[in-house]
């Protein structure tokens, strides 16, 4: 699983989660 789009998706999800918990 070295798909750049997949990694970007995970990063976006992390950012959303982080913003949610802020």
Short mmCIF file of N, CA and C in Angstrom, two decimals:
data_model
loop_
_atom_site.label_atom_id
_atom_site.label_comp_id
_atom_site.label_asym_id
_atom_site.label_seq_id
_atom_site.Cartn_x
_atom_site.Cartn_y
_atom_site.Cartn_z
N UNK A 1 0.84 -1.21 0.00
CA UNK A 1 0.00 0.00 0.00
C UNK A 1 0.87 1.25 0.00
N UNK A 2 1.47 1.51 -1.11
CA UNK A 2 2.33 2.71 -1.22
C UNK A 2 1.67 3.74 -2.13
N UNK A 3 0.36 3.74 -2.11
CA UNK A 3 -0.36 4.69 -2.97
C UNK A 3 -0.33 6.09 -2.34
N UNK A 4 0.16 7.08 -3.07
CA UNK A 4 0.24 8.46 -2.53
C UNK A 4 -1.14 9.00 -2.16
N UNK A 5 -2.13 8.70 -2.99
CA UNK A 5 -3.48 9.21 -2.71
C UNK A 5 -4.00 8.61 -1.41
N UNK A 6 -3.66 7.34 -1.17
CA UNK A 6 -4.11 6.69 0.06
C UNK A 6 -3.47 7.36 1.27
N UNK A 7 -2.19 7.62 1.18
CA UNK A 7 -1.49 8.28 2.28
C UNK A 7 -2.06 9.67 2.52
N UNK A 8 -2.38 10.35 1.44
CA UNK A 8 -2.96 11.68 1.56
C UNK A 8 -4.33 11.58 2.24
N UNK A 9 -5.07 10.57 1.91
CA UNK A 9 -6.39 10.38 2.51
C UNK A 9 -6.25 10.17 4.02
N UNK A 10 -5.28 9.34 4.40
CA UNK A 10 -5.05 9.09 5.83
C UNK A 10 -4.65 10.37 6.54
N UNK A 11 -3.80 11.16 5.89
CA UNK A 11 -3.36 12.42 6.48
C UNK A 11 -4.54 13.36 6.69
N UNK A 12 -5.41 13.42 5.70
CA UNK A 12 -6.59 14.28 5.80
C UNK A 12 -7.48 13.80 6.94
N UNK A 13 -7.65 12.49 7.06
CA UNK A 13 -8.47 11.95 8.13
C UNK A 13 -7.89 12.31 9.49
N UNK A 14 -6.57 12.22 9.60
CA UNK A 14 -5.90 12.56 10.86
C UNK A 14 -6.12 14.03 11.19
N UNK A 15 -6.02 14.88 10.19
CA UNK A 15 -6.22 16.31 10.41
C UNK A 15 -7.64 16.60 10.86
N UNK A 16 -8.60 15.93 10.25
CA UNK A 16 -10.00 16.13 10.63
C UNK A 16 -10.22 15.66 12.06
N UNK A 17 -9.65 14.52 12.40
CA UNK A 17 -9.79 14.00 13.77
C UNK A 17 -9.15 14.96 14.76
N UNK A 18 -7.96 15.43 14.42
CA UNK A 18 -7.26 16.37 15.29
C UNK A 18 -8.09 17.64 15.51
N UNK A 19 -8.65 18.15 14.44
CA UNK A 19 -9.47 19.35 14.52
C UNK A 19 -10.73 19.08 15.34
N UNK A 20 -11.23 17.87 15.24
CA UNK A 20 -12.45 17.50 15.96
C UNK A 20 -12.20 17.47 17.47
N UNK A 21 -11.03 16.96 17.84
CA UNK A 21 -10.71 16.84 19.27
C UNK A 21 -10.22 18.15 19.87
N UNK A 22 -9.93 19.11 19.02
CA UNK A 22 -9.38 20.37 19.51
C UNK A 22 -10.40 21.08 20.40
#
